[in-house]
Coordinates of C-alpha atoms and ligand atoms in Angstrom, one line a residue:
M1 CA -1.8 70.3 88.5
S2 CA -1.0 67.5 90.9
A3 CA -1.7 63.7 90.5
A4 CA -4.4 64.1 93.1
A5 CA -6.3 66.6 90.9
A6 CA -6.2 64.4 87.8
E7 CA -9.6 63.5 86.4
W8 CA -8.2 60.3 85.0
D9 CA -5.6 57.8 86.1
V10 CA -4.9 56.5 82.6
V11 CA -5.6 58.0 79.2
V12 CA -5.1 55.6 76.3
V13 CA -4.7 56.8 72.7
G14 CA -5.8 54.3 70.1
G15 CA -8.6 51.7 69.9
G16 CA -6.7 48.9 68.3
I17 CA -5.9 45.7 70.1
H18 CA -3.1 47.3 72.3
G19 CA -5.2 50.3 73.3
A20 CA -8.2 48.0 74.0
G21 CA -5.9 45.7 76.1
V22 CA -4.4 48.5 78.1
A23 CA -7.8 50.1 78.8
Q24 CA -9.1 46.7 79.9
A25 CA -6.1 46.0 82.1
A26 CA -6.2 49.5 83.6
A27 CA -9.9 49.3 84.4
A28 CA -9.4 45.8 85.8
A29 CA -6.8 47.3 88.1
G30 CA -9.4 49.8 89.4
Q31 CA -7.9 52.8 87.6
R32 CA -10.1 55.5 86.1
T33 CA -9.5 55.0 82.4
L34 CA -10.3 57.0 79.3
L35 CA -9.7 55.6 75.8
L36 CA -9.6 57.9 72.7
E37 CA -9.9 56.5 69.2
E38 CA -9.8 58.9 66.2
R39 CA -11.8 56.7 63.8
E40 CA -13.4 53.5 65.0
P41 CA -12.2 50.5 66.9
A42 CA -9.7 48.3 65.0
F43 CA -9.5 50.7 62.1
G44 CA -5.8 50.2 61.9
T45 CA -3.5 47.2 61.8
S46 CA -5.8 45.3 64.2
S47 CA -8.3 44.5 61.5
R48 CA -5.8 43.8 58.8
S49 CA -3.7 41.0 60.4
S50 CA -3.5 37.4 59.4
K51 CA -5.9 36.8 62.3
L52 CA -3.7 34.2 63.9
I53 CA -3.3 33.7 67.7
H54 CA -0.1 31.8 67.5
G55 CA 3.2 31.1 69.1
G56 CA 4.9 32.1 65.8
L57 CA 6.5 28.9 64.7
R58 CA 8.6 30.8 62.2
Y59 CA 10.2 32.9 64.9
L60 CA 12.1 29.9 65.9
E61 CA 14.2 30.4 62.8
T62 CA 15.4 33.7 64.2
A63 CA 15.8 32.3 67.7
Q64 CA 13.1 34.5 69.2
L65 CA 12.4 31.8 71.8
G66 CA 11.2 34.2 74.5
L67 CA 8.6 35.6 72.1
V68 CA 7.4 32.1 71.1
R69 CA 7.1 30.9 74.7
E70 CA 5.2 34.0 75.8
S71 CA 2.9 33.9 72.7
L72 CA 2.1 30.2 73.3
A73 CA 1.2 31.0 76.9
E74 CA -1.0 33.9 75.8
R75 CA -2.6 31.6 73.2
A76 CA -3.5 29.1 75.9
I77 CA -5.1 31.9 78.0
L78 CA -7.2 33.2 75.0
L79 CA -8.3 29.7 74.1
R80 CA -9.6 29.4 77.6
I81 CA -11.2 32.8 78.1
A82 CA -12.4 33.4 74.6
P83 CA -13.4 30.0 73.1
R84 CA -16.0 31.6 70.8
L85 CA -13.5 34.1 69.5
V86 CA -10.2 32.1 69.3
R87 CA -10.3 28.5 68.1
L88 CA -7.6 25.9 67.5
V89 CA -7.3 25.1 63.8
P90 CA -5.2 22.4 62.1
F91 CA -2.2 23.9 60.3
H92 CA -0.4 21.9 57.5
I93 CA 3.2 22.3 56.4
P94 CA 3.8 20.6 53.0
I95 CA 7.3 19.6 52.2
Y96 CA 8.3 19.1 48.5
R97 CA 11.5 18.1 46.9
E98 CA 12.4 21.8 46.4
T99 CA 11.2 23.1 49.8
V100 CA 14.2 24.9 51.5
R101 CA 13.1 23.9 55.0
K102 CA 13.6 20.2 55.1
G103 CA 11.4 17.6 56.8
W104 CA 13.9 17.1 59.7
Q105 CA 14.1 20.8 60.3
I106 CA 10.3 21.1 60.5
R107 CA 10.1 18.1 62.8
A108 CA 12.8 19.7 65.0
G109 CA 11.0 23.1 65.0
L110 CA 7.7 21.5 65.8
S111 CA 9.3 19.5 68.7
L112 CA 10.7 22.7 70.1
Y113 CA 7.4 24.5 69.6
W114 CA 5.7 21.6 71.6
A115 CA 8.3 21.9 74.3
L116 CA 8.0 25.7 74.6
G117 CA 4.2 25.2 74.8
G118 CA 4.8 23.0 77.9
F119 CA 4.1 19.7 76.0
A120 CA 0.4 20.8 75.9
R121 CA -2.0 18.7 73.9
A122 CA -2.8 21.8 71.8
C123 CA 0.8 22.0 70.7
R124 CA 1.1 18.3 69.5
F125 CA 2.1 17.6 65.9
A126 CA 2.0 14.6 63.6
S127 CA 2.9 13.6 60.0
V128 CA -0.2 13.4 57.8
P129 CA -0.4 9.8 56.2
R130 CA 0.0 9.8 52.4
R131 CA -3.5 8.3 52.0
E132 CA -5.0 11.5 53.4
W133 CA -3.1 13.9 51.1
D134 CA -5.9 13.9 48.5
G135 CA -8.3 15.2 51.1
L136 CA -6.2 18.4 51.7
D137 CA -8.2 21.0 49.7
G138 CA -6.5 20.2 46.4
L139 CA -3.0 20.7 47.6
A140 CA -0.5 19.8 44.8
T141 CA 0.9 16.3 45.4
T142 CA 3.5 16.2 42.6
G143 CA 6.9 16.1 44.3
L144 CA 5.2 16.1 47.8
R145 CA 7.5 14.4 50.3
A146 CA 5.6 14.9 53.6
V147 CA 2.9 17.0 55.3
F148 CA 3.1 18.0 58.9
R149 CA 0.1 18.9 60.9
Y150 CA 0.0 20.9 64.2
G151 CA -2.5 23.1 65.9
D152 CA -2.6 26.9 66.2
G153 CA -5.2 29.6 66.9
Q154 CA -7.4 31.6 64.5
T155 CA -9.5 34.6 65.5
D156 CA -11.6 37.4 64.1
D157 CA -9.2 40.3 64.9
D158 CA -11.8 43.1 64.6
A159 CA -14.3 41.1 66.8
L160 CA -11.5 40.4 69.3
V161 CA -10.7 44.1 69.7
R162 CA -14.4 45.0 70.2
A163 CA -14.8 42.2 72.8
V164 CA -11.8 43.5 74.8
L165 CA -13.3 47.0 74.5
R166 CA -16.6 45.8 75.8
S167 CA -14.9 44.1 78.7
A168 CA -13.0 47.4 79.5
A169 CA -16.3 49.3 79.4
S170 CA -18.0 46.8 81.7
L171 CA -15.2 47.5 84.2
G172 CA -15.9 51.2 84.0
A173 CA -13.5 52.5 81.3
S174 CA -14.8 55.4 79.3
L175 CA -14.4 54.8 75.6
R176 CA -14.7 57.7 73.1
W177 CA -14.8 57.6 69.3
P178 CA -14.3 59.4 67.1
A179 CA -12.0 61.3 69.4
R180 CA -8.7 62.6 68.1
F181 CA -5.8 63.0 70.4
L182 CA -4.3 66.5 69.7
S183 CA -1.6 67.0 72.3
A184 CA -0.2 66.2 75.7
A185 CA 1.9 68.5 77.9
R186 CA 3.9 67.2 80.9
V187 CA 2.8 68.8 84.2
D188 CA 3.5 68.0 87.8
G189 CA 2.1 64.5 88.5
G190 CA 1.1 63.6 85.0
Y191 CA -0.1 65.1 81.7
R192 CA -2.6 67.6 80.4
V193 CA -4.3 66.1 77.3
R194 CA -6.2 67.8 74.6
F195 CA -8.5 65.9 72.2
A196 CA -11.2 66.7 69.6
E197 CA -14.6 65.3 69.3
A198 CA -17.5 66.3 67.0
G199 CA -18.7 68.7 69.7
G200 CA -15.3 70.5 70.0
E201 CA -12.1 70.3 71.9
T202 CA -11.6 69.1 75.4
E203 CA -8.8 69.3 77.9
C204 CA -8.3 66.8 80.7
A205 CA -5.7 65.8 83.3
T206 CA -4.3 62.3 83.7
S207 CA -1.7 60.7 85.9
A208 CA -0.5 58.4 83.1
L209 CA -0.7 58.5 79.3
V210 CA -0.4 55.5 77.0
L211 CA 0.1 55.9 73.3
A212 CA -1.1 52.9 71.5
A213 CA -1.4 54.5 68.0
G214 CA 0.0 51.6 66.0
P215 CA 1.5 52.9 62.7
W216 CA 0.6 56.5 63.8
I217 CA 2.8 56.2 66.8
D218 CA 5.5 58.7 65.6
E219 CA 2.8 61.2 64.8
A220 CA 1.2 60.7 68.3
Q221 CA 4.6 61.1 69.9
S222 CA 5.3 64.3 68.0
R223 CA 2.3 65.8 69.8
V224 CA 3.9 65.3 73.3
T225 CA 5.9 68.0 75.1
P226 CA 8.6 67.8 76.1
P227 CA 9.5 65.3 73.4
V228 CA 10.1 61.7 74.4
E229 CA 12.9 59.7 72.8
R230 CA 11.6 57.4 70.0
P231 CA 13.1 54.1 69.0
P232 CA 14.1 54.0 65.3
V233 CA 11.4 52.1 63.4
E234 CA 10.2 51.4 59.9
L235 CA 6.6 50.8 58.7
V236 CA 6.4 47.6 56.7
Q237 CA 3.2 46.8 54.9
G238 CA 1.7 43.4 54.7
A239 CA -1.1 42.5 52.2
H240 CA -3.6 39.7 52.1
I241 CA -5.9 38.7 49.2
L242 CA -9.3 37.0 49.6
L243 CA -9.9 34.3 47.0
E244 CA -13.2 32.6 46.0
G245 CA -13.7 29.1 47.4
E246 CA -13.7 27.7 50.9
L247 CA -11.0 25.5 52.5
R248 CA -12.2 22.6 54.6
S249 CA -9.1 21.0 56.2
G250 CA -7.5 24.0 57.9
I251 CA -4.6 26.4 57.3
Y252 CA -1.6 25.8 55.1
Y253 CA 1.9 27.2 55.9
C254 CA 3.5 27.5 52.5
E255 CA 7.0 28.6 51.3
A256 CA 6.7 31.2 48.6
P257 CA 8.6 29.8 45.6
S258 CA 10.2 33.2 44.6
D259 CA 11.7 34.3 48.0
K260 CA 11.1 31.3 50.3
R261 CA 9.1 33.5 52.8
A262 CA 6.3 31.8 54.8
V263 CA 2.8 32.5 53.3
F264 CA -0.4 31.4 55.0
V265 CA -3.4 30.1 53.1
M266 CA -6.4 30.2 55.5
P267 CA -10.2 29.6 55.5
W268 CA -11.9 32.9 56.1
K269 CA -15.7 33.5 56.2
G270 CA -16.5 31.1 53.3
A271 CA -13.5 32.2 51.2
T272 CA -9.7 31.8 51.3
L273 CA -7.3 34.4 52.8
V274 CA -3.7 34.4 51.5
G275 CA -1.0 36.5 53.1
T276 CA 1.3 38.1 53.6
T277 CA 3.9 40.3 52.1
E278 CA 6.6 42.7 53.4
T279 CA 7.0 46.0 51.6
V280 CA 8.7 49.0 53.2
F281 CA 6.0 51.8 53.4
R282 CA 6.7 55.6 53.4
G283 CA 3.3 57.2 53.0
R284 CA 0.5 58.2 55.4
P285 CA -0.6 55.2 57.4
E286 CA -4.3 55.7 56.6
E287 CA -3.5 55.5 52.9
V288 CA -1.9 52.0 52.9
A289 CA -3.3 49.8 50.1
P290 CA -2.2 46.5 48.5
L291 CA 0.1 46.9 45.6
P292 CA -0.5 45.1 42.2
E293 CA 2.9 43.3 42.7
E294 CA 1.9 42.1 46.1
I295 CA -1.4 40.7 44.8
A296 CA 0.5 39.0 41.9
Y297 CA 3.0 37.5 44.4
L298 CA 0.3 36.1 46.6
R299 CA -1.7 34.7 43.6
R300 CA 1.4 33.1 42.2
T301 CA 2.3 31.5 45.5
F302 CA -1.3 30.2 46.0
A303 CA -1.4 28.8 42.4
N304 CA 1.9 26.9 43.0
Y305 CA 0.3 25.0 45.9
F306 CA -3.3 24.8 44.8
P307 CA -3.2 24.6 41.0
R308 CA -6.8 23.5 40.6
R309 CA -8.4 26.2 42.8
S310 CA -9.9 29.5 41.8
L311 CA -7.6 32.5 41.5
D312 CA -10.5 35.0 41.4
V313 CA -9.7 37.8 43.8
R314 CA -12.7 38.9 45.8
G315 CA -10.8 41.5 47.8
A316 CA -7.4 42.6 49.1
I317 CA -6.3 44.5 52.2
A318 CA -3.0 45.8 53.6
G319 CA -1.9 46.7 57.1
L320 CA 1.3 48.1 58.6
R321 CA 3.8 46.6 60.9
V322 CA 5.9 48.8 63.1
L323 CA 9.3 47.1 63.0
P324 CA 12.8 48.1 64.3
R325 CA 14.7 49.8 61.6
G326 CA 17.8 47.9 60.5
P327 CA 19.6 46.1 57.8
G328 CA 18.4 42.9 56.1
P329 CA 14.9 41.7 55.2
A330 CA 11.9 42.7 57.4
F331 CA 11.1 39.0 57.6
R332 CA 14.1 38.4 59.9
R333 CA 13.6 41.5 62.2
A334 CA 12.6 41.1 65.9
R335 CA 8.8 41.1 66.4
E336 CA 8.9 41.8 70.2
V337 CA 7.1 44.9 71.4
T338 CA 9.1 47.9 72.4
L339 CA 7.9 50.3 75.1
A340 CA 9.3 53.9 75.0
V341 CA 8.9 55.9 78.2
D342 CA 9.3 59.6 79.3
D343 CA 11.3 58.7 82.4
A344 CA 13.2 55.4 82.7
R345 CA 12.8 55.3 86.5
A346 CA 9.3 56.5 87.1
P347 CA 7.4 56.9 83.8
H348 CA 4.1 58.7 83.4
L349 CA 4.0 58.0 79.6
V350 CA 4.4 54.7 77.8
A351 CA 4.4 54.5 73.9
I352 CA 3.8 51.1 72.4
Y353 CA 5.9 50.2 69.3
G354 CA 5.2 47.0 67.3
G355 CA 4.0 43.9 69.0
K356 CA 1.6 41.1 68.2
L357 CA -2.2 40.6 68.4
T358 CA -1.5 37.4 70.2
G359 CA 0.5 39.1 73.0
Y360 CA -1.8 42.1 73.6
R361 CA -2.8 41.0 77.1
S362 CA 0.7 40.5 78.3
T363 CA 1.8 43.7 76.6
A364 CA -1.0 45.6 78.5
E365 CA 0.2 44.1 81.8
K366 CA 3.8 45.2 81.1
V367 CA 2.6 48.7 80.3
L368 CA 0.7 48.9 83.6
A369 CA 3.7 47.5 85.5
R370 CA 5.9 50.3 84.0
L371 CA 3.3 52.9 85.2
R372 CA 3.0 51.7 88.7
H373 CA 4.9 54.7 90.2
A374 CA 2.6 57.1 88.4
L375 CA -0.7 55.4 89.6
A376 CA -2.3 55.6 93.0
P377 CA -3.0 52.2 94.3
R378 CA -6.7 51.3 93.9
P379 CA -8.7 48.2 94.8
P380 CA -8.4 45.9 91.7
L381 CA -11.7 44.7 90.1
A382 CA -10.5 41.6 88.2
R383 CA -7.6 39.8 86.5
T384 CA -7.5 40.0 82.8
E385 CA -6.5 36.4 82.4
E386 CA -9.7 35.4 84.0
L387 CA -12.1 37.8 82.2
P388 CA -14.2 36.0 79.6
L389 CA -14.3 37.6 76.1
E390 CA -17.5 37.1 74.1
P391 CA -18.4 38.0 70.5
A392 CA -21.2 40.7 70.2
Ligands
FAD401 C1 0.0 42.1 57.7 C2 0.0 41.9 59.2 C3 -0.3 40.6 59.7 C4 -0.3 40.4 61.0 N1 -0.7 39.2 61.5 C5 -0.7 38.9 62.8 C6 -1.2 37.7 63.3 O1 -1.6 36.8 62.5 N2 -1.1 37.4 64.6 C7 -0.6 38.4 65.5 O2 -0.5 38.1 66.7 N3 -0.2 39.6 65.1 C8 -0.2 39.9 63.8 N4 0.2 41.1 63.3 C9 0.6 42.1 64.3 C10 -0.7 42.8 64.9 O3 -1.7 42.9 63.9 C11 -0.4 44.2 65.3 O4 0.7 44.2 66.2 C12 -1.5 44.9 66.1 O5 -2.7 44.8 65.4 C13 -1.2 46.3 66.4 O6 -2.2 46.9 67.1 P1 -2.1 48.4 67.7 O7 -3.3 48.5 68.6 O8 -0.8 48.6 68.2 O9 -2.3 49.3 66.4 P2 -3.6 49.6 65.5 O10 -4.5 48.4 65.4 O11 -3.1 50.2 64.2 O12 -4.4 50.7 66.3 C14 -4.0 52.0 66.4 C15 -5.2 52.9 66.6 O13 -4.8 54.2 67.0 C16 -5.7 55.1 66.4 N5 -5.1 56.4 66.4 C17 -4.0 56.8 65.7 N6 -3.7 58.1 66.0 C18 -4.7 58.6 66.8 C19 -4.9 59.8 67.4 N7 -4.2 60.9 67.2 N8 -6.0 59.9 68.3 C20 -6.8 58.8 68.5 N9 -6.6 57.6 68.0 C21 -5.5 57.5 67.1 C22 -5.9 54.6 65.0 O14 -7.1 55.1 64.4 C23 -6.0 53.1 65.3 O15 -7.3 52.6 65.4 C24 0.1 41.4 61.9 C25 0.5 42.7 61.4 C26 0.4 42.9 60.1 C27 0.7 44.2 59.5

């Protein structure tokens, strides 16, 4: 098979945010695009996130400045093209006597965040006057020294994935689910791909293959011949609990008393979402579930900051991060996306490891840039930073 005979320019495996983003970007570039999703869109990590479109203030602690700058730029784009899916929400950081991150450190961090965001209005911060503290959703005020307020984005992750997929389809991408990727074999000019749908198995040819299988990435990679080198990664689960009761003043960025990790307390569809945790995971990705000790940790952290609010758990959910394997706590590991390729000079295959919901659009553009030698030039249809995204 030669590239000219390929039925598809790009085949994408996975209908999470990364697969959706790559399908949209490829279709916008005029490429004939097929996306395969085994279950349903956003079945994996992309519906189990903290639902924040953020620069990642806490990544400043680990000096991931490039990631923060890029995420803030992507946040600005999404606020512009998806105003009904991504909205700016007030975030509050309470500082108590015993808080490890001191007021001056938070002020310095927020100043840097503002600078990395190009001193945009959306990145401004302020100290909340003491007289307003009682209006902060019942936040504990004993020992409270200061509260900082800044703005960051919140979305509905599942709805965002579906909106990006609709945009991809409107540009001509073919989206199939349930459709399970079975195997790919390298041939001259691309790959031969096999996948299974309800009606049976299909084989097709493509010039480029993108594996966006989230926590199933190693399994997807193992179905490719010849094998492609894989970066060493670890799956780390993160749980959220949904508590009764609505928050009215925005999101709270709290330091967990037991281990000093950042935990978010967020309004979510009339209830309160609290997360997250970091627990190394070794099972099958589809079986990930919140552990009793994670639920207890999140309830304890919430009760410490909001002692008068309900602790009734309405639901709990867990998702899996794909993080670089390494020593030390997961909390301090790099969160940048890693792209593995079959040929460093002229790849026909890109596998996506890790990454953030926030940066999906720029990740998709990077994936397409890596594949440029594999793809025939075609007249582009649109630029993804200008395509509006709408809820259904
Ligand atoms: C707890 C937690 C909180 C997070 N919070 C945030 C946040 O607030 N903001 C942020 O920016 N990022 C956040 N992230 C990161 C972000 O959610 C993920 O990086 C992103 O959702 C990963 O998307 P993905 O498309 O790579 O994977 P997934 O969403 O997991 O999608 C992979 C898809 O591939 C499909 N698939 C797998 N194998 C096959 C196959 N053989 N054939 C066909 N399809 C297949 C699966 O069914 C799945 O739908 C968070 C992550 C976690 C775990």
